[in-house]
PDB file of C-alpha atoms in Angstrom:
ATOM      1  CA  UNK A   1      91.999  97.531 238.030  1.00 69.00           C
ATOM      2  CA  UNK A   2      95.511  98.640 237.236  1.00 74.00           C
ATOM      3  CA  UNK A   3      96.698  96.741 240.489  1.00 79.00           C
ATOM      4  CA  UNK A   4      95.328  93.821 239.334  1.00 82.00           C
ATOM      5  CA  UNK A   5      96.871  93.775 235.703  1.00 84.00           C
ATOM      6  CA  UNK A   6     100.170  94.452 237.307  1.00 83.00           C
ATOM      7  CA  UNK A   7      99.716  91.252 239.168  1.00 85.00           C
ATOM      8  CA  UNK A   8      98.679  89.168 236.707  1.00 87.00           C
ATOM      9  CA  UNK A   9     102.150  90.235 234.896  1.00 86.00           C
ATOM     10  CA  UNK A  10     103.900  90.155 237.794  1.00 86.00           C
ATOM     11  CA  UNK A  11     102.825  86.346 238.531  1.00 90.00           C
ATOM     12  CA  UNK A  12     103.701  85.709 233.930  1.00 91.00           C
ATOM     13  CA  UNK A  13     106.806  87.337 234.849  1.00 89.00           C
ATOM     14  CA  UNK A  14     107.883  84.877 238.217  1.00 92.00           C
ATOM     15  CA  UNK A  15     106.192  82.152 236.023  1.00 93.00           C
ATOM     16  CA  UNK A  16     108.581  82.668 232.906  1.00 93.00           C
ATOM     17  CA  UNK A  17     111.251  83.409 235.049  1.00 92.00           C
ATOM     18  CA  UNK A  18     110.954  79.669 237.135  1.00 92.00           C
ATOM     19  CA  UNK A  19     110.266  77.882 232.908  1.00 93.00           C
ATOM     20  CA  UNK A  20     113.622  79.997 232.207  1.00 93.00           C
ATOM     21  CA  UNK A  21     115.624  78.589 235.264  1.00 91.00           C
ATOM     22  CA  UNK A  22     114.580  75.523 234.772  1.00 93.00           C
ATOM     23  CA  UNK A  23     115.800  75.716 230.823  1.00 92.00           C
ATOM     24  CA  UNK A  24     118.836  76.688 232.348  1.00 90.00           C
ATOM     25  CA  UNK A  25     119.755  74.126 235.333  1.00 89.00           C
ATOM     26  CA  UNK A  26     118.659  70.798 232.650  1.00 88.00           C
ATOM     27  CA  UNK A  27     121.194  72.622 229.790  1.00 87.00           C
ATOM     28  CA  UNK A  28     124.051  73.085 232.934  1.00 86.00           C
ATOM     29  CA  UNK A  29     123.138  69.399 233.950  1.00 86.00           C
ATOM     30  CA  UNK A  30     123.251  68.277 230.305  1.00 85.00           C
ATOM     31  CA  UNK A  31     126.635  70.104 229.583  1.00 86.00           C
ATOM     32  CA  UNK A  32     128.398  69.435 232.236  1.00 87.00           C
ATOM     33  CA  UNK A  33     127.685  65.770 233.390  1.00 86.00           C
ATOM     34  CA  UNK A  34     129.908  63.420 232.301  1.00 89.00           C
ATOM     35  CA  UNK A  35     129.049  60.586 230.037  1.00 89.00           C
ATOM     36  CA  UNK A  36     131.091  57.503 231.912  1.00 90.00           C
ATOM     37  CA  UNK A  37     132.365  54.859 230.236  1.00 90.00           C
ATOM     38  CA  UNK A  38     134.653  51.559 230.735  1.00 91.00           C
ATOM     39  CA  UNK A  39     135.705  48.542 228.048  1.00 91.00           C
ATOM     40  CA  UNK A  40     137.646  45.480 228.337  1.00 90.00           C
ATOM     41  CA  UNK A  41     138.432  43.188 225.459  1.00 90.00           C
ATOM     42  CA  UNK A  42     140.328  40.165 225.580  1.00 88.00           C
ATOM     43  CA  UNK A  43     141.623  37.945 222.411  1.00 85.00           C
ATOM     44  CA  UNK A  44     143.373  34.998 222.877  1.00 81.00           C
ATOM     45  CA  UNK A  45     144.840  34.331 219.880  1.00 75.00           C
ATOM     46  CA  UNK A  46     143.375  34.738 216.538  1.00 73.00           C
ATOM     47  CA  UNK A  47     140.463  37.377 215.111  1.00 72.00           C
ATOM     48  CA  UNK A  48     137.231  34.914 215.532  1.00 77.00           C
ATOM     49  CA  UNK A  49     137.928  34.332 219.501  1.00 80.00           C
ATOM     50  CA  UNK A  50     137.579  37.984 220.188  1.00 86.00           C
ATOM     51  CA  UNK A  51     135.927  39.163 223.259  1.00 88.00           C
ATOM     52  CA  UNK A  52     134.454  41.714 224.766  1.00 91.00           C
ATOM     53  CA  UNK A  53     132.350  44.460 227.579  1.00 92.00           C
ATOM     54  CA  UNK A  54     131.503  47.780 227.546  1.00 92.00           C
ATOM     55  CA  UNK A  55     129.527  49.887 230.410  1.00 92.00           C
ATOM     56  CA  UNK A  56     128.311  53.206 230.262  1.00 91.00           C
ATOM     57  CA  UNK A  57     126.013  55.549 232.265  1.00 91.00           C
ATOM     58  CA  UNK A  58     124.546  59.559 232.002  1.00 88.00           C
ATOM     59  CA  UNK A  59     123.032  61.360 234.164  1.00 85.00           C
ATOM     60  CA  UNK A  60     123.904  60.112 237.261  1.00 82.00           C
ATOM     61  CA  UNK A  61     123.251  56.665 236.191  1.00 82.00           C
ATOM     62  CA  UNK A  62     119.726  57.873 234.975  1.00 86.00           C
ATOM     63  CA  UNK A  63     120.848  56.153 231.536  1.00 89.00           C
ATOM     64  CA  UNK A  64     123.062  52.698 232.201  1.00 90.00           C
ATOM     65  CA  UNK A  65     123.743  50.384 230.226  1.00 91.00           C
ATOM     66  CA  UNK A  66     126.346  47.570 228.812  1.00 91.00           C
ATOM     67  CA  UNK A  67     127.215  46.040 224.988  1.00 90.00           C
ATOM     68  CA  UNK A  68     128.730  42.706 225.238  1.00 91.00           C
ATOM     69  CA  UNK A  69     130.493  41.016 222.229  1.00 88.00           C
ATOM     70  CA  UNK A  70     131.173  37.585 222.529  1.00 84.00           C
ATOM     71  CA  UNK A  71     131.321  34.207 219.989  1.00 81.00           C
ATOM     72  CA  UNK A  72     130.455  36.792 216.925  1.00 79.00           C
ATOM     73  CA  UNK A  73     127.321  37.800 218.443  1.00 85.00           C
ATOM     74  CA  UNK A  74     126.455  41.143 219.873  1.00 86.00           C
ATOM     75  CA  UNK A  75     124.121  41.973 222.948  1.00 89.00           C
ATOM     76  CA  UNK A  76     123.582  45.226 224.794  1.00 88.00           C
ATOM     77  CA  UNK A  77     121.179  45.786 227.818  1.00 90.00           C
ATOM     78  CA  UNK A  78     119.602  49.570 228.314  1.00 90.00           C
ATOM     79  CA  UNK A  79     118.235  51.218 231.477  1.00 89.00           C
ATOM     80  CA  UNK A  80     116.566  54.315 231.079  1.00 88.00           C
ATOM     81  CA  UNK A  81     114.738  56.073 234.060  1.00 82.00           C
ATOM     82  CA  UNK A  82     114.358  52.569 235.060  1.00 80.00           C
ATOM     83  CA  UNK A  83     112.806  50.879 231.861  1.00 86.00           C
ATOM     84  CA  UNK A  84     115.111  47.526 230.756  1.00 85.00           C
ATOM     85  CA  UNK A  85     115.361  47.544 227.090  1.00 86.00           C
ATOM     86  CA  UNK A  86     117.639  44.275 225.494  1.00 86.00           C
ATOM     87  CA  UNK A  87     118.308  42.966 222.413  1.00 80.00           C
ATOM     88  CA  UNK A  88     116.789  39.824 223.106  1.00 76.00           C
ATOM     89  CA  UNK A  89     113.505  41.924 223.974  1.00 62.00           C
ATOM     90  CA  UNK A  90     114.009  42.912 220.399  1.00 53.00           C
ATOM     91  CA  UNK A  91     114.751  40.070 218.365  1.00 49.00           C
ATOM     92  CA  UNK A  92     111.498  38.108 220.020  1.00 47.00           C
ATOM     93  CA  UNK A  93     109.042  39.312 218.025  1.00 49.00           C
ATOM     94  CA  UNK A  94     111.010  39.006 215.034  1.00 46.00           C
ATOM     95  CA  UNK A  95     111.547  35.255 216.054  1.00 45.00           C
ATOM     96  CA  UNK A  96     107.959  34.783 216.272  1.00 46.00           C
ATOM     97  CA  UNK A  97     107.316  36.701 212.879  1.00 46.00           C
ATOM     98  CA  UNK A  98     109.643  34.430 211.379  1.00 46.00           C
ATOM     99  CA  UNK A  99     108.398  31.171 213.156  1.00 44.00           C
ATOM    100  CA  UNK A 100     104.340  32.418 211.470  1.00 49.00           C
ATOM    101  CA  UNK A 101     105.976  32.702 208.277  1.00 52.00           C
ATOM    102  CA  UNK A 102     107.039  29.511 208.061  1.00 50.00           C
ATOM    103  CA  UNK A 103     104.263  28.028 209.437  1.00 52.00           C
ATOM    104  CA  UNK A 104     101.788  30.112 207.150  1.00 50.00           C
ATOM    105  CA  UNK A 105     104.633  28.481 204.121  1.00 50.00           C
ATOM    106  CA  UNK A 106     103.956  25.053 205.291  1.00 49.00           C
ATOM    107  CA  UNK A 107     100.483  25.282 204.718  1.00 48.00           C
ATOM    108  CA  UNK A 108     100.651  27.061 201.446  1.00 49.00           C
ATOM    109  CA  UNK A 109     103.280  24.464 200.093  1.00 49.00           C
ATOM    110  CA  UNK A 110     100.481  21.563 201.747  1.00 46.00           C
ATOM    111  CA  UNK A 111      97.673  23.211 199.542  1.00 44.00           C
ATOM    112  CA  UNK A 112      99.795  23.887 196.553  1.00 45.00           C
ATOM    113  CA  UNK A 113     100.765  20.146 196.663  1.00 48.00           C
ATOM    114  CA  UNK A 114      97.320  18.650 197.327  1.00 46.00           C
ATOM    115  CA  UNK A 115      96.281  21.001 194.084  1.00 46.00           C
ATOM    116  CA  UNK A 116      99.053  19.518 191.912  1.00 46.00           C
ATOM    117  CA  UNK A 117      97.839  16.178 189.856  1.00 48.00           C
ATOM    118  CA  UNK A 118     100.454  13.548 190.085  1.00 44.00           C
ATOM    119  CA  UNK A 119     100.579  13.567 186.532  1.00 43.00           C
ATOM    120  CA  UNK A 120      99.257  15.528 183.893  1.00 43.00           C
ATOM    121  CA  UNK A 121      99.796  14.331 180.203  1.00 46.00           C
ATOM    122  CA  UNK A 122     101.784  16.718 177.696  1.00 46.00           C
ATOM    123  CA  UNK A 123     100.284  17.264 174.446  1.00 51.00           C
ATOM    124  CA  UNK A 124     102.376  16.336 171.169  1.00 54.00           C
ATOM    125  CA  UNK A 125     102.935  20.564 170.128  1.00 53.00           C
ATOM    126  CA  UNK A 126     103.945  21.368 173.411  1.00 49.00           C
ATOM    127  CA  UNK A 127     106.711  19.004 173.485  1.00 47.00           C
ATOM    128  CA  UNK A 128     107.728  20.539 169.633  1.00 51.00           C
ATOM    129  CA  UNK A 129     107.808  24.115 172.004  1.00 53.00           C
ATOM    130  CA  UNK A 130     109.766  23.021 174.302  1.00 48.00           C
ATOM    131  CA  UNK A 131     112.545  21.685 172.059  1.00 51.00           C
ATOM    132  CA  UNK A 132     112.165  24.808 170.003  1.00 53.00           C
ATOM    133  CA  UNK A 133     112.446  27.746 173.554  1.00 55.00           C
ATOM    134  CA  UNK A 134     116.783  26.731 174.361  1.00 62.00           C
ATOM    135  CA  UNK A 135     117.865  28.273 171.130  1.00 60.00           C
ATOM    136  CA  UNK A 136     115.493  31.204 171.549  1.00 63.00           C
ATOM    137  CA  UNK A 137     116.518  31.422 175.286  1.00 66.00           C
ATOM    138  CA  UNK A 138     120.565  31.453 174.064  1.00 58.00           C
ATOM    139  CA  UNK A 139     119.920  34.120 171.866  1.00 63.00           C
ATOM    140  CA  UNK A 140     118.514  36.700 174.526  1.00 67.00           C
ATOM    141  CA  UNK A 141     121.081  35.725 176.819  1.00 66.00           C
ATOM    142  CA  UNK A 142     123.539  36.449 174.222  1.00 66.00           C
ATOM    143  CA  UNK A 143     121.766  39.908 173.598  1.00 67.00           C
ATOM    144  CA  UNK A 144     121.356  40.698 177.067  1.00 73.00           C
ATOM    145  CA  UNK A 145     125.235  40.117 177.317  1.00 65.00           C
ATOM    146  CA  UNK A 146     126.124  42.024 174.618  1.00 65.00           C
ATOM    147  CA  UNK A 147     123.642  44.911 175.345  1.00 71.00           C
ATOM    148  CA  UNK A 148     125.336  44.699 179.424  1.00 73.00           C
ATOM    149  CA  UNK A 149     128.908  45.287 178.044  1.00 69.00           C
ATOM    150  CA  UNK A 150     127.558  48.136 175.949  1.00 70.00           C
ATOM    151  CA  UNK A 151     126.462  49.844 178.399  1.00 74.00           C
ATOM    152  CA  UNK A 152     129.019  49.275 181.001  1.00 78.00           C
ATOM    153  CA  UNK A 153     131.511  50.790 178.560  1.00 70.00           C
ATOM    154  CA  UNK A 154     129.337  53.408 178.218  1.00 74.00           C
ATOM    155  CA  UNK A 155     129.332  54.105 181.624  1.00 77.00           C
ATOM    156  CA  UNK A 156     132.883  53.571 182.675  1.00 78.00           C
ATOM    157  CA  UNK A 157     133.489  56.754 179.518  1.00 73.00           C
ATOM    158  CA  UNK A 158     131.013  58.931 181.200  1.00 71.00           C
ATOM    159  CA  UNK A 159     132.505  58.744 184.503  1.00 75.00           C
ATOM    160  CA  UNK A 160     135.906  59.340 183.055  1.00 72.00           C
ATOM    161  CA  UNK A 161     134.601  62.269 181.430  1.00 70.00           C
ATOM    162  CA  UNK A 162     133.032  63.471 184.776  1.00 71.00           C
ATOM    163  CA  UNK A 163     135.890  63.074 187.019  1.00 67.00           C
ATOM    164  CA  UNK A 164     137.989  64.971 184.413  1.00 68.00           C
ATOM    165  CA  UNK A 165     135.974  67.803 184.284  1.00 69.00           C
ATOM    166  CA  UNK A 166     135.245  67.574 188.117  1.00 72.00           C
ATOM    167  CA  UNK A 167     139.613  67.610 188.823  1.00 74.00           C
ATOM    168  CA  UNK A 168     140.087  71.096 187.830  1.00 72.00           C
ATOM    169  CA  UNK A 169     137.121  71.998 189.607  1.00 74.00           C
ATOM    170  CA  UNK A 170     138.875  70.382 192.798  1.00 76.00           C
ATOM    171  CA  UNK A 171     142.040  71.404 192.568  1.00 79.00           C
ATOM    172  CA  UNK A 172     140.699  75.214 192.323  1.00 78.00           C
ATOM    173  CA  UNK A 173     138.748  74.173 195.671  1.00 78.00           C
ATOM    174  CA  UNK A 174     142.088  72.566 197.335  1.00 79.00           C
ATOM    175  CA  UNK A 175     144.870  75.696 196.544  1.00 83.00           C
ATOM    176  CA  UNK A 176     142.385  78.426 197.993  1.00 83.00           C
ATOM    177  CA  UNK A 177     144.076  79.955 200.947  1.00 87.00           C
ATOM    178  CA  UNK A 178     140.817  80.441 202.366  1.00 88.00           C
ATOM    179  CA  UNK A 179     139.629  76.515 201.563  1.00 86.00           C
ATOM    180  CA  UNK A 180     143.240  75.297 203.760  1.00 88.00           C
ATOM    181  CA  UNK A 181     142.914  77.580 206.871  1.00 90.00           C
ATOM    182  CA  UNK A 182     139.695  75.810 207.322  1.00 89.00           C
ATOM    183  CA  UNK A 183     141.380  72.455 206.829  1.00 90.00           C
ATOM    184  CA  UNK A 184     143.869  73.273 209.518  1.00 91.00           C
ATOM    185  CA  UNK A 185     141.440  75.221 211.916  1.00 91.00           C
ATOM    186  CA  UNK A 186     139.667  72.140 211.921  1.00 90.00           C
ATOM    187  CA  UNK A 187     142.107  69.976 212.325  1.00 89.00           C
ATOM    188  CA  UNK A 188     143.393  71.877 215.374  1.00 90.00           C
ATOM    189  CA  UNK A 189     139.835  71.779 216.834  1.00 90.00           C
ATOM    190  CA  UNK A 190     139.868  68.479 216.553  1.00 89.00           C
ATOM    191  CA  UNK A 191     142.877  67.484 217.774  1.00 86.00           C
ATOM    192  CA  UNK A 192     142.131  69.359 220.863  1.00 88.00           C
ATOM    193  CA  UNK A 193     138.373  67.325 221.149  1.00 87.00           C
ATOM    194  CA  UNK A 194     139.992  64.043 221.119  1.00 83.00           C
ATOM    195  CA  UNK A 195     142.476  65.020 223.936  1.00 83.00           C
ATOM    196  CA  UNK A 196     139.731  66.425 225.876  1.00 85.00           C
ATOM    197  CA  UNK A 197     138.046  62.958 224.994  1.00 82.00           C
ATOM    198  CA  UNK A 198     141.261  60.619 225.703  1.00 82.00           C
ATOM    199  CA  UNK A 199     140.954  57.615 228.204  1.00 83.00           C
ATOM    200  CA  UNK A 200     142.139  58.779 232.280  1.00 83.00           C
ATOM    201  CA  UNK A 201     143.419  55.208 232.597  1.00 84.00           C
ATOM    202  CA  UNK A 202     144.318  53.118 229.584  1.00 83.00           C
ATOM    203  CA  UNK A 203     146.260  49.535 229.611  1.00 85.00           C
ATOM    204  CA  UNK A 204     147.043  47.478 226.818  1.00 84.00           C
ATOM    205  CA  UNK A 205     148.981  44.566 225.547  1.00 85.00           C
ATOM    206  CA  UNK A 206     148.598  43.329 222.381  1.00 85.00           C
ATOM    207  CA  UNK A 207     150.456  41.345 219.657  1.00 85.00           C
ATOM    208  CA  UNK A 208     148.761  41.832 216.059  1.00 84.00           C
ATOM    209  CA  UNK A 209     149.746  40.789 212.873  1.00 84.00           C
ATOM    210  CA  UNK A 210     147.778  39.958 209.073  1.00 84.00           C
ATOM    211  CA  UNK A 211     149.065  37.941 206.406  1.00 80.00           C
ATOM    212  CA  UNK A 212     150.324  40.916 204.368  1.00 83.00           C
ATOM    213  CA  UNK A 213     153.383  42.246 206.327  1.00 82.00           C
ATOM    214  CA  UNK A 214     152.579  45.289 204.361  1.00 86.00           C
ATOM    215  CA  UNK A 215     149.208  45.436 205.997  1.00 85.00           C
ATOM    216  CA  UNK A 216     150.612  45.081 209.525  1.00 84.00           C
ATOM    217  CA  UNK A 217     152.841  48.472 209.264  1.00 85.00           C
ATOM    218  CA  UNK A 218     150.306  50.642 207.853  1.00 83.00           C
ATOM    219  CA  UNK A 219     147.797  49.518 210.271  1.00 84.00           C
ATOM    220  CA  UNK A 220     151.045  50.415 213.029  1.00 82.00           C
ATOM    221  CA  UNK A 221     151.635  53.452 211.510  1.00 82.00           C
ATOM    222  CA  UNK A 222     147.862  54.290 211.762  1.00 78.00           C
ATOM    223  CA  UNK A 223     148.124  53.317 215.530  1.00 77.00           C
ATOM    224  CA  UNK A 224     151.127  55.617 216.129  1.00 75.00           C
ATOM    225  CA  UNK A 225     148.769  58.697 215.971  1.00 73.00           C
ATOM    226  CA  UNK A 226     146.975  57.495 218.860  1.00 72.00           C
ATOM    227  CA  UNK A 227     149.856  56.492 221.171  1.00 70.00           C
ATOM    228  CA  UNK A 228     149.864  60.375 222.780  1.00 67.00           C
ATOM    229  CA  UNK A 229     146.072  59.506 223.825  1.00 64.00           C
ATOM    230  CA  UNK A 230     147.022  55.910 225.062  1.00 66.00           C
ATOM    231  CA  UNK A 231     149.136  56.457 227.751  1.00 62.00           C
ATOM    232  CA  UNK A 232     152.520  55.041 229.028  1.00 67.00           C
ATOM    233  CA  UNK A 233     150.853  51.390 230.037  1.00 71.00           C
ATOM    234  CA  UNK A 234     150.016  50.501 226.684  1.00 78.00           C
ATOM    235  CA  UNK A 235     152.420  48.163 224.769  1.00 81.00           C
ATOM    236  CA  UNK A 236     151.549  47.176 220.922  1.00 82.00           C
ATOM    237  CA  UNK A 237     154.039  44.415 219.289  1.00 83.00           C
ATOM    238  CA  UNK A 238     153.803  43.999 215.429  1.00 85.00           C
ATOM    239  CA  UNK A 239     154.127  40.519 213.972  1.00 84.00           C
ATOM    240  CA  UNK A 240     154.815  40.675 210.684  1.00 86.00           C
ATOM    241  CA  UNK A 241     155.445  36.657 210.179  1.00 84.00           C
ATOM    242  CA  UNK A 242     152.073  35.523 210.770  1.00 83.00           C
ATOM    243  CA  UNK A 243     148.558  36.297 211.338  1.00 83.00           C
ATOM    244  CA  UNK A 244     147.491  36.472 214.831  1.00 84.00           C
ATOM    245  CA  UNK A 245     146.022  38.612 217.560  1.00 83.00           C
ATOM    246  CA  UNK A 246     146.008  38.638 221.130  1.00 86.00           C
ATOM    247  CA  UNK A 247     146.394  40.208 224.317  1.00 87.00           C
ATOM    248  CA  UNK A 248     144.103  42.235 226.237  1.00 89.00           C
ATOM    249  CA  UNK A 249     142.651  46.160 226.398  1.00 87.00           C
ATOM    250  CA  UNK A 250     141.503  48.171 229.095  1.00 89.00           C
ATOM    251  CA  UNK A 251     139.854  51.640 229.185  1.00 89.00           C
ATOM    252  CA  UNK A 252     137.881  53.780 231.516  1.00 89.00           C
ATOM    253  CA  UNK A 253     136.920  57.500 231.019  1.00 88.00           C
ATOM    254  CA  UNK A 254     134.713  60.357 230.986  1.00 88.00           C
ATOM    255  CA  UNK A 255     133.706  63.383 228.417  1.00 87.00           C
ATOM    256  CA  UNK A 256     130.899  66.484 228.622  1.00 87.00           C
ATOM    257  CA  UNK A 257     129.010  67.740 225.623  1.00 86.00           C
ATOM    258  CA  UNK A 258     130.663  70.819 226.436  1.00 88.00           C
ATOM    259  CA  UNK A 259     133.598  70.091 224.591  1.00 89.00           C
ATOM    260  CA  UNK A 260     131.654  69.054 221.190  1.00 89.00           C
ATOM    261  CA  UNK A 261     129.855  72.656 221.788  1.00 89.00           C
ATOM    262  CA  UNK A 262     133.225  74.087 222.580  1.00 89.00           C
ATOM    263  CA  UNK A 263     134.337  72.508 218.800  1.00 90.00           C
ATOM    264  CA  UNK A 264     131.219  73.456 216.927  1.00 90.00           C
ATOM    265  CA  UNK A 265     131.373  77.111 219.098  1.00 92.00           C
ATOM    266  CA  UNK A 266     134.868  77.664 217.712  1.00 90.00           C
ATOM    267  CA  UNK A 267     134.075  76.430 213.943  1.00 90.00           C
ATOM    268  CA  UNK A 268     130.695  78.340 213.589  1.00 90.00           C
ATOM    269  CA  UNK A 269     132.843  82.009 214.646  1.00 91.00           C
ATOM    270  CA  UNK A 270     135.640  81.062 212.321  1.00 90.00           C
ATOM    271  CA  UNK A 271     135.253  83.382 209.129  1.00 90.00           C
ATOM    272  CA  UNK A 272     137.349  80.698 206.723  1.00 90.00           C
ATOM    273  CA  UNK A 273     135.388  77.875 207.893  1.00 89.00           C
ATOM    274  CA  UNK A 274     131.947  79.513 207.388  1.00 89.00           C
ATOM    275  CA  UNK A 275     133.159  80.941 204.002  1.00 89.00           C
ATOM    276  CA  UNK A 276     134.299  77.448 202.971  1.00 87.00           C
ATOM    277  CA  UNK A 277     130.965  75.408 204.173  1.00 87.00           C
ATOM    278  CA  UNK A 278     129.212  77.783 202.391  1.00 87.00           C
ATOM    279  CA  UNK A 279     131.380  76.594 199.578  1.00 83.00           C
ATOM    280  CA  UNK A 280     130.730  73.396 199.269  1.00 81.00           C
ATOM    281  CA  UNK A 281     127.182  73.783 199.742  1.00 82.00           C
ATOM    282  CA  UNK A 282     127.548  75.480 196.244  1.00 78.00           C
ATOM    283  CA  UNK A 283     129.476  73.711 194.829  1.00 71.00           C
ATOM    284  CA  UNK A 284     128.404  71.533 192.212  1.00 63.00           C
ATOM    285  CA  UNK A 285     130.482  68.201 190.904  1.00 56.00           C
TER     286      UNK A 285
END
């Protein structure tokens, strides 16, 4: 009897053991395969004439697919494990929704016409009504106005009186020592994701510019922050004389979830980031 219990466990045990390694190998496989991607864009010359690809797969091309921007219109095509999903698979049925609605419309508007008399006769007080209801109808639009702007001012006052009492709640938040090594430990985490994350081969071109010349440098000066991540074949010209935008963009890369667990691994063990989360989860404004 006792042999017999030991090899029922034994066989749990080898069982849990085989559920275990297979938890493992799919976690290894999810971790550590890379999600592949590659995007082109081309724009000849002004914002509207944009065009576009990009292809992906996972999983050793278990999960494909591409999203395709062209003429102001996206489409994307999914394969998973086989299965094609589109977005013209998806916007059928709403198509044919839309095609019963009008069609069930049609009809209503046929019966509601053939119901209608031609003519119906208006009685001699009705027509004294009628000329009586657009002073009535002036007077509760002029009430309605008034009672709008009453209570607009009476909001725009309350949330002046929040945000004043919310500042010096803030600014207590902001100068904590405690509050700005979590700003900066995150920061540095994520300045270290999106170099794990950066493009292996990027090549650009491009001339941009917006009617506001003061709109063209700050969106340069944004774009100056990513030029470490870009690469040395990537050349962005400024126009700040007219609007326009064209020239061409190509990227290819990979990334793991490993590095997003890597971030979230080095945030979650960080004492002034926990303390500060915890925080704002208090925190009341």
């Amino acid at each position: 009897m006792v042999h017999i219990l030991l090899l029922i466990l034994k066989i749990i045990g080898w069982i849990l053991l085989a559920v275990l390694g297979i938890l493992v190998v799919l976690s290894c496989i999810t971790l550590f395969t890379p999600f592949k991607y590659q995007g082109e864009v081309w724009c000849p010359g002004d914002w509207h004439s944009i065009r576009g690809t990009v292809k992906f797969s996972w999983l050793c091309s278990l999960i494909r697919g591409n999203i395709t921007y062209q003429d102001e219109v996206f489409s994307w095509k999914v394969r998973i494990a086989g299965k094609k999903i589109t977005s013209e698979s998806t916007e059928e049925p709403a198509a044919t929704h839309t095609l019963e609605n009008t069609g069930s419309m049609e009809k209503t508007e046929v019966v509601k016409e053939a119901k209608t008399p031609k003519s119906a006769e208006i009685p001699y007080e009705k027509v004294k009504q009628f000329e009586r209801e657009p002073q009535k109808i002036k007077q509760k639009k002029i009430k309605s106005f008034f009672n709008k702007l009453q209570y607009t001012f009476q909001k725009i006052c309350d949330t002046i009186k929040s945000l004043l009492r919310k500042k010096d709640i803030l600014m207590e938040f902001l100068r904590s020592e405690i509050h700005q090594a979590a700003f900066w430990k995150s920061l540095k985490e994520l300045k270290r994701l999106l170099y794990f994350l950066r493009p292996q081969q990027c090549k650009a071109d491009i001339e941009f510019g917006f009617s506001d010349p003061c709109l063209t440098g700050q969106v340069l000066a944004g774009l100056s922050i990513l030029y470490p991540f870009l690469g040395e074949y990537t050349e962005i010209q400024p126009n700040f004389d007219e609007k326009v935008l064209k020239g061409n963009l190509f990227i290819k890369g990979k990334a793991c979830s490993l590095y997003f667990v890597i971030l979230l691994w080095n945030l979650i063990w960080d004492k002034n980031v926990r303390t500060t989360f915890s925080h704002i989860r208090k925190m009341h404004l």
